[in-house]
PDB file of C-alpha atoms in Angstrom:
ATOM      1  CA  MET A   1      70.574 -37.426  14.540  1.00 78.00           C
ATOM      2  CA  LEU A   2      67.883 -34.829  15.205  1.00 92.00           C
ATOM      3  CA  LEU A   3      69.232 -32.407  12.588  1.00 96.00           C
ATOM      4  CA  PRO A   4      68.927 -34.855   9.643  1.00 96.00           C
ATOM      5  CA  VAL A   5      65.379 -35.747  10.727  1.00 97.00           C
ATOM      6  CA  LEU A   6      64.338 -32.101  10.968  1.00 97.00           C
ATOM      7  CA  SER A   7      66.074 -31.387   7.661  1.00 98.00           C
ATOM      8  CA  PHE A   8      64.143 -34.242   6.046  1.00 98.00           C
ATOM      9  CA  ILE A   9      60.809 -32.792   7.190  1.00 97.00           C
ATOM     10  CA  TYR A  10      61.835 -29.296   6.134  1.00 96.00           C
ATOM     11  CA  GLY A  11      62.969 -30.663   2.777  1.00 98.00           C
ATOM     12  CA  LEU A  12      59.518 -32.120   2.097  1.00 97.00           C
ATOM     13  CA  PHE A  13      57.931 -28.676   2.256  1.00 96.00           C
ATOM     14  CA  ILE A  14      60.755 -26.983   0.361  1.00 97.00           C
ATOM     15  CA  GLY A  15      60.385 -29.681  -2.290  1.00 97.00           C
ATOM     16  CA  SER A  16      56.715 -28.759  -2.636  1.00 94.00           C
ATOM     17  CA  PHE A  17      57.725 -25.173  -3.418  1.00 95.00           C
ATOM     18  CA  LEU A  18      60.425 -26.367  -5.813  1.00 98.00           C
ATOM     19  CA  ASN A  19      57.691 -28.173  -7.759  1.00 96.00           C
ATOM     20  CA  VAL A  20      56.007 -24.810  -8.258  1.00 94.00           C
ATOM     21  CA  CYS A  21      59.290 -23.333  -9.519  1.00 96.00           C
ATOM     22  CA  ILE A  22      59.908 -26.260 -11.879  1.00 96.00           C
ATOM     23  CA  TYR A  23      56.433 -25.970 -13.374  1.00 93.00           C
ATOM     24  CA  ARG A  24      56.030 -22.188 -13.535  1.00 93.00           C
ATOM     25  CA  LEU A  25      59.458 -20.707 -14.297  1.00 94.00           C
ATOM     26  CA  PRO A  26      59.757 -22.129 -17.853  1.00 93.00           C
ATOM     27  CA  ALA A  27      56.202 -20.937 -18.563  1.00 88.00           C
ATOM     28  CA  GLY A  28      57.017 -17.424 -17.368  1.00 88.00           C
ATOM     29  CA  GLU A  29      54.358 -17.593 -14.645  1.00 86.00           C
ATOM     30  CA  SER A  30      54.422 -15.958 -11.216  1.00 86.00           C
ATOM     31  CA  LEU A  31      55.553 -18.156  -8.329  1.00 89.00           C
ATOM     32  CA  VAL A  32      52.957 -16.692  -5.952  1.00 83.00           C
ATOM     33  CA  SER A  33      49.873 -16.016  -8.064  1.00 82.00           C
ATOM     34  CA  PRO A  34      47.598 -17.780  -8.669  1.00 79.00           C
ATOM     35  CA  PRO A  35      47.822 -20.034  -5.580  1.00 79.00           C
ATOM     36  CA  SER A  36      48.471 -23.765  -6.019  1.00 83.00           C
ATOM     37  CA  HIS A  37      45.721 -25.362  -8.082  1.00 79.00           C
ATOM     38  CA  CYS A  38      44.895 -28.455 -10.112  1.00 77.00           C
ATOM     39  CA  PRO A  39      46.426 -28.034 -13.598  1.00 78.00           C
ATOM     40  CA  HIS A  40      43.425 -29.863 -15.114  1.00 75.00           C
ATOM     41  CA  CYS A  41      40.326 -28.290 -13.548  1.00 82.00           C
ATOM     42  CA  GLY A  42      41.932 -25.184 -12.037  1.00 74.00           C
ATOM     43  CA  ARG A  43      40.436 -25.646  -8.564  1.00 78.00           C
ATOM     44  CA  ARG A  44      42.494 -24.077  -5.777  1.00 83.00           C
ATOM     45  CA  LEU A  45      44.066 -26.692  -3.512  1.00 81.00           C
ATOM     46  CA  ARG A  46      42.984 -26.800   0.107  1.00 82.00           C
ATOM     47  CA  VAL A  47      45.397 -26.905   3.037  1.00 81.00           C
ATOM     48  CA  GLY A  48      45.123 -30.685   3.402  1.00 79.00           C
ATOM     49  CA  GLU A  49      45.989 -31.155  -0.262  1.00 78.00           C
ATOM     50  CA  LEU A  50      49.261 -29.265   0.142  1.00 82.00           C
ATOM     51  CA  ILE A  51      50.872 -31.700   2.594  1.00 88.00           C
ATOM     52  CA  PRO A  52      53.912 -33.086   0.752  1.00 92.00           C
ATOM     53  CA  VAL A  53      53.819 -36.763  -0.324  1.00 93.00           C
ATOM     54  CA  PHE A  54      51.078 -37.715   2.150  1.00 91.00           C
ATOM     55  CA  SER A  55      48.333 -35.800   0.313  1.00 89.00           C
ATOM     56  CA  PHE A  56      49.330 -37.604  -2.895  1.00 88.00           C
ATOM     57  CA  LEU A  57      49.061 -40.979  -1.172  1.00 90.00           C
ATOM     58  CA  TRP A  58      45.817 -40.075   0.607  1.00 89.00           C
ATOM     59  CA  GLN A  59      44.204 -38.984  -2.664  1.00 86.00           C
ATOM     60  CA  ARG A  60      45.606 -42.040  -4.456  1.00 83.00           C
ATOM     61  CA  GLY A  61      47.352 -39.837  -6.964  1.00 83.00           C
ATOM     62  CA  ARG A  62      44.204 -38.093  -8.209  1.00 88.00           C
ATOM     63  CA  CYS A  63      42.579 -34.667  -7.920  1.00 81.00           C
ATOM     64  CA  ARG A  64      39.742 -34.708  -5.385  1.00 81.00           C
ATOM     65  CA  ASN A  65      37.613 -32.517  -7.636  1.00 78.00           C
ATOM     66  CA  CYS A  66      38.033 -33.815 -11.193  1.00 87.00           C
ATOM     67  CA  SER A  67      39.776 -37.167 -10.499  1.00 80.00           C
ATOM     68  CA  SER A  68      42.504 -36.355 -13.012  1.00 84.00           C
ATOM     69  CA  PRO A  69      45.805 -38.130 -12.286  1.00 86.00           C
ATOM     70  CA  ILE A  70      48.483 -36.200 -10.396  1.00 84.00           C
ATOM     71  CA  ALA A  71      51.942 -36.602 -11.897  1.00 87.00           C
ATOM     72  CA  TRP A  72      54.353 -38.770  -9.924  1.00 91.00           C
ATOM     73  CA  ARG A  73      56.893 -35.971 -10.435  1.00 92.00           C
ATOM     74  CA  TYR A  74      55.391 -33.999  -7.537  1.00 93.00           C
ATOM     75  CA  PRO A  75      55.950 -36.494  -4.687  1.00 94.00           C
ATOM     76  CA  LEU A  76      59.223 -37.582  -6.303  1.00 96.00           C
ATOM     77  CA  VAL A  77      60.661 -34.043  -6.123  1.00 97.00           C
ATOM     78  CA  GLU A  78      59.386 -33.609  -2.557  1.00 97.00           C
ATOM     79  CA  LEU A  79      60.883 -36.890  -1.391  1.00 98.00           C
ATOM     80  CA  ALA A  80      64.152 -36.352  -3.263  1.00 97.00           C
ATOM     81  CA  THR A  81      64.558 -32.894  -1.718  1.00 98.00           C
ATOM     82  CA  ALA A  82      63.838 -34.285   1.740  1.00 98.00           C
ATOM     83  CA  VAL A  83      66.461 -37.030   1.365  1.00 98.00           C
ATOM     84  CA  LEU A  84      68.913 -34.506  -0.092  1.00 98.00           C
ATOM     85  CA  PHE A  85      68.505 -32.128   2.855  1.00 98.00           C
ATOM     86  CA  ALA A  86      68.880 -34.983   5.351  1.00 98.00           C
ATOM     87  CA  LEU A  87      72.115 -36.124   3.686  1.00 98.00           C
ATOM     88  CA  LEU A  88      73.474 -32.577   3.622  1.00 98.00           C
ATOM     89  CA  ALA A  89      72.661 -32.195   7.321  1.00 98.00           C
ATOM     90  CA  TRP A  90      74.446 -35.473   8.074  1.00 97.00           C
ATOM     91  CA  ARG A  91      77.473 -34.466   5.989  1.00 96.00           C
ATOM     92  CA  PHE A  92      77.893 -30.803   6.954  1.00 96.00           C
ATOM     93  CA  GLY A  93      76.048 -30.297  10.248  1.00 95.00           C
ATOM     94  CA  TRP A  94      74.840 -26.999  11.674  1.00 95.00           C
ATOM     95  CA  PRO A  95      75.006 -24.211  10.475  1.00 93.00           C
ATOM     96  CA  ASP A  96      76.699 -25.175   7.192  1.00 95.00           C
ATOM     97  CA  VAL A  97      73.640 -27.170   6.143  1.00 97.00           C
ATOM     98  CA  LEU A  98      71.770 -23.870   5.701  1.00 96.00           C
ATOM     99  CA  TRP A  99      73.810 -22.586   2.774  1.00 96.00           C
ATOM    100  CA  GLN A 100      74.331 -26.075   1.362  1.00 97.00           C
ATOM    101  CA  ALA A 101      70.554 -26.629   1.345  1.00 98.00           C
ATOM    102  CA  ALA A 102      69.939 -23.240  -0.284  1.00 98.00           C
ATOM    103  CA  PHE A 103      72.487 -23.984  -3.014  1.00 98.00           C
ATOM    104  CA  TYR A 104      71.169 -27.463  -3.737  1.00 98.00           C
ATOM    105  CA  ALA A 105      67.531 -26.373  -3.692  1.00 98.00           C
ATOM    106  CA  VAL A 106      68.328 -24.190  -6.706  1.00 99.00           C
ATOM    107  CA  LEU A 107      70.209 -27.074  -8.323  1.00 99.00           C
ATOM    108  CA  VAL A 108      67.142 -29.323  -7.944  1.00 98.00           C
ATOM    109  CA  VAL A 109      65.086 -26.805  -9.917  1.00 98.00           C
ATOM    110  CA  ILE A 110      67.817 -26.570 -12.567  1.00 98.00           C
ATOM    111  CA  PHE A 111      67.985 -30.379 -12.786  1.00 98.00           C
ATOM    112  CA  PHE A 112      64.319 -30.825 -13.675  1.00 98.00           C
ATOM    113  CA  ILE A 113      63.885 -27.728 -15.841  1.00 97.00           C
ATOM    114  CA  ASP A 114      66.890 -28.679 -17.962  1.00 97.00           C
ATOM    115  CA  LEU A 115      65.694 -32.279 -18.105  1.00 95.00           C
ATOM    116  CA  ASP A 116      62.264 -31.179 -19.359  1.00 94.00           C
ATOM    117  CA  HIS A 117      63.095 -28.173 -21.542  1.00 94.00           C
ATOM    118  CA  GLN A 118      66.885 -28.270 -22.090  1.00 93.00           C
ATOM    119  CA  ILE A 119      67.244 -24.752 -20.721  1.00 95.00           C
ATOM    120  CA  ILE A 120      68.867 -23.344 -17.583  1.00 96.00           C
ATOM    121  CA  PRO A 121      67.217 -20.006 -16.710  1.00 96.00           C
ATOM    122  CA  ASP A 122      69.679 -17.170 -16.113  1.00 96.00           C
ATOM    123  CA  ARG A 123      67.856 -16.088 -12.951  1.00 96.00           C
ATOM    124  CA  LEU A 124      68.626 -19.452 -11.341  1.00 98.00           C
ATOM    125  CA  VAL A 125      72.314 -19.203 -12.243  1.00 98.00           C
ATOM    126  CA  LEU A 126      72.377 -15.659 -10.824  1.00 98.00           C
ATOM    127  CA  LEU A 127      70.758 -16.937  -7.623  1.00 98.00           C
ATOM    128  CA  LEU A 128      73.469 -19.596  -7.329  1.00 98.00           C
ATOM    129  CA  LEU A 129      76.087 -16.927  -7.954  1.00 98.00           C
ATOM    130  CA  GLY A 130      74.628 -14.792  -5.160  1.00 98.00           C
ATOM    131  CA  ILE A 131      74.658 -17.693  -2.691  1.00 98.00           C
ATOM    132  CA  THR A 132      78.216 -18.559  -3.709  1.00 98.00           C
ATOM    133  CA  GLY A 133      79.344 -14.963  -3.258  1.00 96.00           C
ATOM    134  CA  LEU A 134      77.919 -14.814   0.264  1.00 96.00           C
ATOM    135  CA  VAL A 135      79.599 -18.099   1.184  1.00 96.00           C
ATOM    136  CA  LEU A 136      82.969 -16.949  -0.166  1.00 95.00           C
ATOM    137  CA  LEU A 137      82.686 -13.625   1.678  1.00 94.00           C
ATOM    138  CA  SER A 138      81.921 -15.495   4.903  1.00 92.00           C
ATOM    139  CA  GLY A 139      85.110 -17.543   4.515  1.00 89.00           C
ATOM    140  CA  ARG A 140      83.258 -20.870   4.491  1.00 88.00           C
ATOM    141  CA  GLY A 141      83.959 -21.835   0.892  1.00 88.00           C
ATOM    142  CA  PRO A 142      87.216 -22.799  -0.808  1.00 91.00           C
ATOM    143  CA  ALA A 143      90.206 -20.449  -0.783  1.00 92.00           C
ATOM    144  CA  ARG A 144      89.348 -17.422  -2.894  1.00 92.00           C
ATOM    145  CA  GLY A 145      92.231 -18.043  -5.289  1.00 94.00           C
ATOM    146  CA  SER A 146      91.072 -21.609  -5.861  1.00 94.00           C
ATOM    147  CA  ALA A 147      87.471 -20.433  -6.292  1.00 96.00           C
ATOM    148  CA  LEU A 148      88.435 -17.783  -8.840  1.00 97.00           C
ATOM    149  CA  LEU A 149      90.585 -20.238 -10.782  1.00 97.00           C
ATOM    150  CA  GLY A 150      87.772 -22.793 -10.664  1.00 97.00           C
ATOM    151  CA  GLY A 151      85.266 -20.306 -12.028  1.00 97.00           C
ATOM    152  CA  LEU A 152      87.548 -19.227 -14.861  1.00 97.00           C
ATOM    153  CA  LEU A 153      88.554 -22.811 -15.634  1.00 96.00           C
ATOM    154  CA  GLY A 154      84.990 -24.112 -15.767  1.00 96.00           C
ATOM    155  CA  PHE A 155      83.638 -21.212 -17.790  1.00 96.00           C
ATOM    156  CA  GLY A 156      86.616 -21.191 -20.161  1.00 96.00           C
ATOM    157  CA  LEU A 157      86.677 -24.933 -20.844  1.00 94.00           C
ATOM    158  CA  PHE A 158      82.952 -25.167 -21.495  1.00 95.00           C
ATOM    159  CA  LEU A 159      83.025 -22.063 -23.680  1.00 94.00           C
ATOM    160  CA  LEU A 160      85.811 -23.684 -25.700  1.00 94.00           C
ATOM    161  CA  LEU A 161      83.747 -26.878 -25.982  1.00 91.00           C
ATOM    162  CA  ALA A 162      80.761 -24.869 -27.196  1.00 90.00           C
ATOM    163  CA  VAL A 163      82.877 -23.194 -29.879  1.00 90.00           C
ATOM    164  CA  VAL A 164      84.619 -26.387 -31.003  1.00 90.00           C
ATOM    165  CA  SER A 165      81.381 -28.408 -31.054  1.00 82.00           C
ATOM    166  CA  LYS A 166      79.501 -25.532 -32.743  1.00 78.00           C
ATOM    167  CA  GLY A 167      76.805 -25.259 -30.106  1.00 72.00           C
ATOM    168  CA  GLY A 168      77.044 -28.758 -28.684  1.00 74.00           C
ATOM    169  CA  MET A 169      77.316 -27.238 -25.206  1.00 82.00           C
ATOM    170  CA  GLY A 170      74.564 -24.818 -24.189  1.00 84.00           C
ATOM    171  CA  GLY A 171      75.066 -21.349 -22.774  1.00 89.00           C
ATOM    172  CA  GLY A 172      73.313 -22.343 -19.564  1.00 93.00           C
ATOM    173  CA  ASP A 173      75.802 -25.169 -19.022  1.00 95.00           C
ATOM    174  CA  ILE A 174      78.709 -22.749 -19.514  1.00 95.00           C
ATOM    175  CA  LYS A 175      77.386 -20.339 -16.885  1.00 97.00           C
ATOM    176  CA  LEU A 176      76.424 -23.123 -14.484  1.00 98.00           C
ATOM    177  CA  VAL A 177      79.834 -24.796 -14.535  1.00 98.00           C
ATOM    178  CA  GLY A 178      81.454 -21.403 -14.015  1.00 98.00           C
ATOM    179  CA  VAL A 179      79.473 -20.942 -10.793  1.00 98.00           C
ATOM    180  CA  LEU A 180      80.206 -24.526  -9.744  1.00 98.00           C
ATOM    181  CA  GLY A 181      83.895 -23.757 -10.208  1.00 98.00           C
ATOM    182  CA  LEU A 182      83.568 -20.836  -7.792  1.00 98.00           C
ATOM    183  CA  TRP A 183      81.669 -23.016  -5.318  1.00 98.00           C
ATOM    184  CA  PHE A 184      84.049 -25.981  -5.305  1.00 96.00           C
ATOM    185  CA  GLY A 185      87.419 -24.536  -6.306  1.00 95.00           C
ATOM    186  CA  TRP A 186      89.483 -25.744  -9.238  1.00 93.00           C
ATOM    187  CA  GLN A 187      90.593 -29.130  -7.867  1.00 89.00           C
ATOM    188  CA  GLN A 188      87.143 -30.440  -7.026  1.00 93.00           C
ATOM    189  CA  LEU A 189      85.774 -28.900 -10.216  1.00 95.00           C
ATOM    190  CA  LEU A 190      88.061 -31.165 -12.263  1.00 92.00           C
ATOM    191  CA  LEU A 191      86.612 -34.178 -10.459  1.00 92.00           C
ATOM    192  CA  LEU A 192      83.090 -32.835 -10.951  1.00 96.00           C
ATOM    193  CA  MET A 193      83.587 -32.428 -14.701  1.00 95.00           C
ATOM    194  CA  PHE A 194      85.089 -35.910 -14.967  1.00 92.00           C
ATOM    195  CA  LEU A 195      82.047 -37.425 -13.223  1.00 94.00           C
ATOM    196  CA  ALA A 196      79.593 -35.362 -15.279  1.00 96.00           C
ATOM    197  CA  PHE A 197      81.166 -36.368 -18.597  1.00 95.00           C
ATOM    198  CA  LEU A 198      81.413 -39.986 -17.446  1.00 94.00           C
ATOM    199  CA  GLY A 199      77.741 -40.066 -16.472  1.00 95.00           C
ATOM    200  CA  GLY A 200      76.637 -38.215 -19.592  1.00 93.00           C
ATOM    201  CA  GLY A 201      78.668 -40.514 -21.819  1.00 91.00           C
ATOM    202  CA  LEU A 202      77.298 -43.677 -20.216  1.00 94.00           C
ATOM    203  CA  VAL A 203      73.674 -42.534 -20.331  1.00 93.00           C
ATOM    204  CA  GLY A 204      74.054 -41.193 -23.868  1.00 89.00           C
ATOM    205  CA  GLY A 205      75.609 -44.470 -24.988  1.00 89.00           C
ATOM    206  CA  VAL A 206      72.752 -46.500 -23.508  1.00 90.00           C
ATOM    207  CA  LEU A 207      70.142 -44.247 -25.145  1.00 88.00           C
ATOM    208  CA  LEU A 208      71.876 -44.638 -28.508  1.00 86.00           C
ATOM    209  CA  LEU A 209      72.168 -48.396 -28.048  1.00 87.00           C
ATOM    210  CA  LEU A 210      68.460 -48.678 -27.260  1.00 84.00           C
ATOM    211  CA  LYS A 211      67.699 -46.333 -30.173  1.00 78.00           C
ATOM    212  CA  LEU A 212      65.881 -43.927 -27.871  1.00 77.00           C
ATOM    213  CA  LYS A 213      68.118 -41.131 -29.148  1.00 78.00           C
ATOM    214  CA  SER A 214      69.995 -40.522 -32.385  1.00 73.00           C
ATOM    215  CA  ARG A 215      73.405 -38.894 -32.738  1.00 72.00           C
ATOM    216  CA  LYS A 216      71.684 -35.701 -33.842  1.00 74.00           C
ATOM    217  CA  ASP A 217      69.524 -35.491 -30.714  1.00 76.00           C
ATOM    218  CA  GLY A 218      70.687 -33.293 -27.878  1.00 77.00           C
ATOM    219  CA  ILE A 219      70.898 -34.528 -24.294  1.00 85.00           C
ATOM    220  CA  ALA A 220      70.518 -32.114 -21.407  1.00 91.00           C
ATOM    221  CA  PHE A 221      73.882 -31.911 -19.637  1.00 94.00           C
ATOM    222  CA  GLY A 222      72.739 -29.834 -16.665  1.00 96.00           C
ATOM    223  CA  PRO A 223      71.359 -32.851 -14.752  1.00 97.00           C
ATOM    224  CA  PHE A 224      74.749 -34.578 -14.986  1.00 97.00           C
ATOM    225  CA  LEU A 225      76.486 -31.479 -13.631  1.00 98.00           C
ATOM    226  CA  VAL A 226      74.012 -31.363 -10.743  1.00 98.00           C
ATOM    227  CA  LEU A 227      74.443 -35.044  -9.882  1.00 98.00           C
ATOM    228  CA  ALA A 228      78.221 -34.760 -10.133  1.00 97.00           C
ATOM    229  CA  ALA A 229      78.142 -31.720  -7.841  1.00 98.00           C
ATOM    230  CA  PHE A 230      76.182 -33.694  -5.255  1.00 97.00           C
ATOM    231  CA  PHE A 231      78.629 -36.615  -5.311  1.00 96.00           C
ATOM    232  CA  VAL A 232      81.594 -34.265  -5.008  1.00 96.00           C
ATOM    233  CA  SER A 233      79.974 -32.476  -2.060  1.00 96.00           C
ATOM    234  CA  MET A 234      79.244 -35.715  -0.256  1.00 95.00           C
ATOM    235  CA  TRP A 235      82.229 -37.881  -1.145  1.00 92.00           C
ATOM    236  CA  GLY A 236      84.663 -35.604  -2.977  1.00 88.00           C
ATOM    237  CA  GLN A 237      87.784 -36.528  -1.006  1.00 83.00           C
ATOM    238  CA  GLN A 238      87.127 -40.265  -1.255  1.00 87.00           C
ATOM    239  CA  LEU A 239      86.358 -40.027  -4.978  1.00 82.00           C
ATOM    240  CA  LEU A 240      89.482 -37.961  -5.600  1.00 79.00           C
ATOM    241  CA  ALA A 241      91.635 -40.508  -3.744  1.00 80.00           C
ATOM    242  CA  TRP A 242      90.035 -43.314  -5.782  1.00 79.00           C
ATOM    243  CA  TYR A 243      90.606 -41.485  -9.073  1.00 72.00           C
ATOM    244  CA  LEU A 244      94.245 -40.716  -8.264  1.00 70.00           C
ATOM    245  CA  GLY A 245      94.695 -44.340  -7.239  1.00 76.00           C
ATOM    246  CA  ILE A 246      93.457 -45.819 -10.519  1.00 74.00           C
ATOM    247  CA  ALA A 247      95.480 -43.202 -12.404  1.00 65.00           C
ATOM    248  CA  GLY A 248      98.590 -44.176 -10.411  1.00 67.00           C
ATOM    249  CA  LEU A 249      99.091 -40.619  -9.161  1.00 61.00           C
ATOM    250  CA  ASN A 250      98.992 -41.138  -5.399  1.00 61.00           C
TER     251      ASN A 250
END
């Protein structure tokens, strides 16, 4: 029980840094300079203003200097990362939570950047690839044959979709699903893609029904891949058994 609690606290502070990545990477800004500051008045934040979630609540969601509102995105990312790390600690234990947390921290950044800008920066995909490579070399991931097949399958299928749909699938999605295939192996990748397309289809249908999107509007698919990856990591075996059951294959 102690590990999930510690992971939750650690996740709060990591989430604070992920906010910096989400805000600065698409703008091409440095992650270390200038130090954290108010985006409205530019004043450098003091130590007490950098405490995740609690500083937002203490300041009632406003800058102490200019009283401009602080976006709810900041505490949301911090809290979501904390809960994510706690769940990963509960699911995988020590020391596997270390590489799981590293992998999913990058996925959190990808989730929000793609949601905001519909791009998945190559450097983030390369970072995921590096983490995946280390895990596979350590023998903690799927069998290497399954990982290689998963990577080729994911990359190949999404590349085919991009060609057939004439750009309907972005290059970032193609690279991301290729890395996810390496991470999960081919069997769990199939489940992941099923969940991602199911979620994307449902959300897209609702947006069309409510006329918030038209058929010509693009919808970022990266967030659905990230959410599907999380569900497969946490409950992959149960979900696979359920899917095979409704398909009459078990």
